[in-house]
Short mmCIF file of C-alpha atoms in Angstrom, two decimals:
data_model
loop_
_atom_site.label_atom_id
_atom_site.label_comp_id
_atom_site.label_asym_id
_atom_site.label_seq_id
_atom_site.Cartn_x
_atom_site.Cartn_y
_atom_site.Cartn_z
CA MET K 19 103.67 84.06 85.68
CA GLU K 20 106.27 82.29 87.70
CA ARG K 21 108.86 84.63 88.82
CA ILE K 22 107.70 88.31 90.13
CA GLY K 23 109.67 91.26 91.29
CA VAL K 24 108.78 93.39 94.29
CA VAL K 25 110.32 96.67 94.96
CA GLY K 26 110.41 98.11 98.45
CA ALA K 27 110.96 95.62 101.39
CA GLY K 28 108.83 97.73 103.70
CA THR K 29 105.52 96.77 105.54
CA MET K 30 103.40 96.54 101.83
CA GLY K 31 106.52 95.09 100.12
CA SER K 32 107.38 92.45 102.51
CA GLY K 33 103.66 91.44 103.02
CA ILE K 34 102.92 91.04 99.15
CA THR K 35 106.40 89.17 98.90
CA GLN K 36 105.15 86.58 101.72
CA VAL K 37 101.76 85.96 99.88
CA LEU K 38 103.43 85.42 96.52
CA ALA K 39 105.76 83.02 98.00
CA ILE K 40 103.30 81.00 99.99
CA LYS K 41 101.34 80.81 96.92
CA GLY K 42 104.24 79.20 94.78
CA PHE K 43 106.07 82.36 93.01
CA GLN K 44 109.57 82.78 92.85
CA VAL K 45 110.10 86.31 94.05
CA LEU K 46 112.91 88.77 93.82
CA LEU K 47 112.53 91.21 96.82
CA HIS K 48 114.29 94.43 96.14
CA ASP K 49 115.24 97.38 98.47
CA ILE K 50 118.43 99.90 97.98
CA ASP K 51 118.79 99.66 101.89
CA GLN K 52 120.30 96.38 102.95
CA GLU K 53 119.32 96.62 106.34
CA ALA K 54 115.72 97.31 105.42
CA LEU K 55 116.03 94.39 102.94
CA LEU K 56 117.14 92.21 105.84
CA LYS K 57 114.14 93.48 108.09
CA GLY K 58 111.48 92.81 105.55
CA ILE K 59 112.95 89.13 105.10
CA GLY K 60 112.93 88.92 108.97
CA ARG K 61 109.48 90.02 109.22
CA ILE K 62 108.24 87.42 106.56
CA LYS K 63 109.83 84.77 108.44
CA LYS K 64 108.53 85.80 111.39
CA GLN K 65 104.75 85.93 110.24
CA LEU K 66 105.27 82.44 108.45
CA GLU K 67 106.32 80.95 111.62
CA ARG K 68 103.53 82.63 113.53
CA SER K 69 101.26 80.57 110.71
CA VAL K 70 103.04 77.27 111.57
CA GLU K 71 102.25 77.91 115.26
CA LYS K 72 98.31 78.56 114.28
CA GLU K 73 98.66 75.67 111.97
CA LYS K 74 97.46 77.39 109.00
CA ILE K 75 100.44 76.10 107.13
CA SER K 76 103.17 73.28 107.89
CA ALA K 77 106.68 73.80 108.57
CA ASP K 78 107.83 72.67 105.09
CA GLU K 79 105.43 75.03 103.62
CA LYS K 80 107.23 77.64 105.53
CA ASP K 81 110.62 76.63 104.57
CA LYS K 82 109.73 76.45 100.75
CA ALA K 83 108.15 79.80 100.76
CA LEU K 84 111.13 81.30 102.28
CA GLU K 85 113.39 79.35 99.52
CA ARG K 86 111.50 81.00 96.95
CA ILE K 87 112.70 84.44 98.12
CA LYS K 88 115.65 86.01 97.12
CA GLY K 89 116.57 89.41 98.63
CA ILE K 90 118.31 91.73 96.13
CA THR K 91 119.76 95.61 96.31
CA VAL K 92 120.80 95.85 92.70
CA LEU K 93 117.65 97.10 90.56
CA ASP K 94 119.21 95.45 87.30
CA GLU K 95 118.40 91.93 88.70
CA LEU K 96 114.87 92.23 88.06
CA ASP K 97 115.91 91.62 84.23
CA SER K 98 114.61 87.96 84.76
CA VAL K 99 111.06 88.63 86.17
CA GLN K 100 107.69 88.55 84.70
CA LEU K 101 106.11 91.39 86.37
CA VAL K 102 107.02 93.94 88.68
CA ILE K 103 105.14 95.35 91.83
CA GLU K 104 106.45 98.56 93.42
CA ALA K 105 105.87 99.13 96.82
CA ALA K 106 108.20 102.12 97.41
CA ALA K 107 107.34 105.41 99.14
CA GLU K 108 104.13 107.00 98.49
CA ASP K 109 105.85 109.99 96.60
CA MET K 110 105.15 110.80 92.68
CA GLU K 111 108.71 111.84 91.79
CA VAL K 112 109.98 108.68 93.43
CA LYS K 113 107.63 106.37 91.51
CA LYS K 114 108.22 107.93 88.39
CA SER K 115 111.90 107.62 88.73
CA LEU K 116 111.73 103.94 89.55
CA PHE K 117 109.30 103.16 86.94
CA LYS K 118 111.74 104.95 84.23
CA LYS K 119 114.46 102.82 85.55
CA LEU K 120 112.48 99.82 85.56
CA GLN K 121 111.40 99.98 81.82
CA GLU K 122 114.98 100.13 80.85
CA ILE K 123 115.87 97.16 82.87
CA CYS K 124 112.66 94.84 82.29
CA PRO K 125 112.03 93.28 78.84
CA GLU K 126 109.08 95.34 76.83
CA ASP K 127 106.58 92.60 77.63
CA VAL K 128 107.04 92.52 81.34
CA ILE K 129 103.95 94.35 83.40
CA LEU K 130 104.73 97.38 85.69
CA ALA K 131 102.35 97.52 88.59
CA THR K 132 102.47 100.01 91.39
CA ASN K 133 100.92 99.48 94.70
CA THR K 134 100.31 103.26 95.31
CA SER K 135 97.49 104.10 97.77
CA SER K 136 96.19 107.23 95.90
CA LEU K 137 98.54 108.69 93.19
CA SER K 138 97.73 108.85 89.77
CA ILE K 139 98.68 105.70 87.63
CA SER K 140 98.60 107.53 84.49
CA GLN K 141 100.73 110.22 85.65
CA ILE K 142 103.44 107.28 86.94
CA ALA K 143 103.00 105.59 83.33
CA ARG K 144 103.88 108.63 81.50
CA ALA K 145 107.61 107.82 83.02
CA THR K 146 107.78 104.99 80.67
CA ASP K 147 107.45 103.88 76.82
CA ARG K 148 104.94 101.15 77.75
CA GLN K 149 101.99 102.99 79.16
CA ASP K 150 99.87 100.05 78.18
CA LYS K 151 101.52 97.76 80.51
CA VAL K 152 101.44 100.13 83.48
CA VAL K 153 98.66 99.40 86.02
CA GLY K 154 97.56 99.97 89.85
CA MET K 155 97.54 97.00 92.28
CA HIS K 156 96.47 98.23 95.49
CA PHE K 157 96.91 95.69 98.26
CA PHE K 158 95.59 96.21 101.94
CA ASN K 159 97.55 96.11 105.32
CA PRO K 160 98.22 93.48 106.56
CA VAL K 161 98.58 91.74 102.87
CA PRO K 162 98.35 88.39 104.11
CA VAL K 163 94.83 89.01 105.82
CA MET K 164 93.18 91.35 103.72
CA LYS K 165 91.29 90.18 100.71
CA LEU K 166 90.92 93.05 98.39
CA VAL K 167 93.00 94.07 95.46
CA GLU K 168 91.91 97.34 93.98
CA ILE K 169 93.11 97.14 90.26
CA ILE K 170 93.57 100.42 88.65
CA LYS K 171 93.53 101.22 84.70
CA GLY K 172 95.42 104.34 83.67
CA GLU K 173 94.21 105.97 80.65
CA LYS K 174 96.50 103.94 78.37
CA THR K 175 96.50 100.62 80.28
CA SER K 176 95.31 97.89 77.88
CA ARG K 177 92.60 95.11 78.76
CA ASP K 178 95.29 92.35 78.54
CA THR K 179 97.33 93.95 81.15
CA VAL K 180 94.15 94.44 83.33
CA LYS K 181 92.82 90.86 82.69
CA LYS K 182 96.63 89.35 83.51
CA VAL K 183 96.96 91.00 86.96
CA LYS K 184 93.38 90.34 87.88
CA VAL K 185 94.42 86.44 87.29
CA LEU K 186 97.39 87.07 89.19
CA SER K 187 95.69 88.90 92.09
CA GLU K 188 93.24 85.73 92.25
CA ASN K 189 96.17 83.23 91.97
CA MET K 190 97.35 84.75 95.26
CA GLY K 191 94.24 84.22 96.75
CA LYS K 192 92.88 88.12 96.60
CA ARG K 193 89.53 89.33 95.16
CA PRO K 194 90.38 91.81 92.53
CA VAL K 195 87.93 95.09 91.94
CA GLU K 196 88.65 97.26 88.92
CA VAL K 197 88.30 101.05 89.61
CA LYS K 198 88.77 104.13 87.72
CA ASP K 199 92.13 106.01 87.92
CA SER K 200 90.92 108.94 90.43
CA PRO K 201 92.54 110.20 93.50
CA GLY K 202 92.44 107.69 96.30
CA PHE K 203 90.57 105.44 94.13
CA VAL K 204 87.55 104.13 95.94
CA VAL K 205 88.51 102.52 99.17
CA ASN K 206 90.78 105.45 100.46
CA ARG K 207 88.53 108.19 98.95
CA LEU K 208 86.14 106.81 101.54
CA LEU K 209 88.37 105.53 104.45
CA ILE K 210 90.75 108.62 105.00
CA PRO K 211 88.42 111.24 105.19
CA MET K 212 86.70 109.50 107.92
CA ILE K 213 89.98 108.95 109.63
CA ASN K 214 90.59 112.51 109.23
CA GLU K 215 87.34 113.69 110.88
CA ALA K 216 88.00 111.06 113.80
CA ALA K 217 91.47 113.04 114.22
CA ILE K 218 89.48 116.29 114.12
CA LEU K 219 86.78 115.20 116.95
CA TYR K 220 90.21 114.05 118.85
CA GLU K 221 91.85 117.51 118.49
CA GLN K 222 88.45 119.23 119.54
CA GLY K 223 88.10 117.37 122.72
CA VAL K 224 84.74 116.04 121.62
CA ALA K 225 85.75 112.68 122.84
CA GLY K 226 88.84 110.41 123.55
CA ALA K 227 90.77 108.36 121.13
CA GLU K 228 89.30 105.05 122.87
CA ALA K 229 85.69 106.52 122.89
CA ILE K 230 85.67 107.44 119.29
CA ASP K 231 86.74 103.87 118.49
CA LYS K 232 84.51 102.17 120.50
CA GLY K 233 81.64 104.15 118.91
CA MET K 234 82.56 103.08 115.34
CA GLU K 235 83.23 99.56 116.38
CA LEU K 236 79.71 98.90 118.54
CA GLY K 237 77.86 101.55 116.89
CA ALA K 238 78.76 101.12 113.24
CA ASN K 239 80.06 97.56 113.38
CA HIS K 240 83.59 98.35 112.16
CA PRO K 241 86.00 95.78 113.41
CA ILE K 242 88.70 98.27 114.37
CA GLY K 243 88.04 102.07 115.29
CA PRO K 244 89.31 104.70 112.93
CA LEU K 245 92.45 106.13 115.00
CA ALA K 246 93.31 102.42 115.78
CA LEU K 247 93.35 101.79 112.05
CA ALA K 248 95.19 104.93 111.46
CA ASP K 249 98.05 103.84 113.90
CA LEU K 250 97.98 100.44 112.02
CA ILE K 251 98.27 101.95 108.37
CA GLY K 252 100.69 104.76 109.61
CA LEU K 253 100.20 108.52 110.23
CA ASP K 254 102.55 109.52 107.69
CA VAL K 255 100.45 107.33 105.05
CA CYS K 256 97.15 108.54 105.91
CA LEU K 257 98.59 112.14 105.64
CA ALA K 258 100.28 111.51 102.37
CA ILE K 259 96.86 110.43 100.95
CA MET K 260 94.79 113.08 102.59
CA GLU K 261 97.15 115.70 101.18
CA THR K 262 96.77 113.90 97.53
CA LEU K 263 92.97 114.06 97.95
CA HIS K 264 92.93 117.99 99.07
CA GLN K 265 95.39 118.97 96.29
CA ASP K 266 93.83 116.85 93.36
CA LEU K 267 90.24 117.22 94.07
CA LYS K 268 90.64 120.75 95.34
CA ASP K 269 87.90 120.55 98.07
CA HIS K 270 88.25 121.95 101.31
CA LYS K 271 86.56 118.96 102.82
CA TYR K 272 89.92 116.94 102.08
CA ARG K 273 92.02 119.34 104.35
CA PRO K 274 94.41 117.36 106.54
CA ALA K 275 93.78 117.69 110.39
CA ALA K 276 96.18 119.66 112.18
CA ILE K 277 96.57 117.14 114.70
CA LEU K 278 97.46 114.70 111.66
CA LYS K 279 100.31 116.82 110.63
CA ASP K 280 101.73 117.62 114.16
CA LYS K 281 101.95 114.14 115.01
CA VAL K 282 103.57 113.24 111.59
CA ALA K 283 106.24 116.16 111.94
CA LYS K 284 107.12 114.90 115.75
CA GLY K 285 107.49 111.24 114.19
CA GLU K 286 104.81 109.79 115.78
CA LEU K 287 103.57 107.65 112.92
CA GLY K 288 101.63 104.81 114.41
CA ARG K 289 102.38 101.35 115.36
CA LYS K 290 105.88 101.37 113.36
CA SER K 291 107.23 104.25 115.75
CA GLN K 292 105.63 102.94 118.84
CA GLN K 293 103.36 105.76 119.37
CA GLY K 294 100.47 107.46 117.20
CA PHE K 295 96.94 107.97 118.73
CA TYR K 296 97.98 105.17 121.03
CA ASN K 297 101.02 104.25 122.69
CA TYR K 298 102.75 101.10 121.70
CA GLY K 299 105.96 100.99 123.75
#
């Protein structure tokens, strides 16, 4: 594979694009919002410039990586790619609508991958007539740093599709692990309930945010505390995953913390809004 499409120029989409470009892939980065697209490409440029400053890559490597990225706002331009990675909003109807359009635009041998963090791969695949070529590729934030990619096989995903996305992941410098199609998959099934419990502890006044985070950093050897991590992920994303777990697994222990709902309703989404459990203003 040489030419990859990425749908969604947000934090995850731009991170995936950055890694693909630096590894030599030609990337078409799509977003329906021109401003969001320019912001995403600007984010990539800024991150690559930092890598040059830290002497992780050369200025020439940065320039060549940026040359490999083409921003587009028209989905039809993805008709020339060999694989698409969707990194749009974590909303089932949005993803199903996108995949239905993509399967009409892209040649029938093109693999359609989703970066969903919790939604059913099989359900997304049913929006297409190529369920064997629909697969989950769940990257982690920040994509240029985090090595893991969860490869999620839907009920009709072929072994050939899984094999190809594993090879692609490795060529991106990632470590792929194959997991079953289940709400939250593996990492978020473990991680998000922990974040939710930390939010409940904070809400109940058991300890402050810094005390909770230091407890997990120094007592459990975590590199970052759960509330700071929630702010990094985005409280809206954490809430969406927790609601998916609660709805799909029908277990009371997955009920989202009230403070998580309250902060999202107020627009306090973490780092991206400058306010979450911590203030970043």
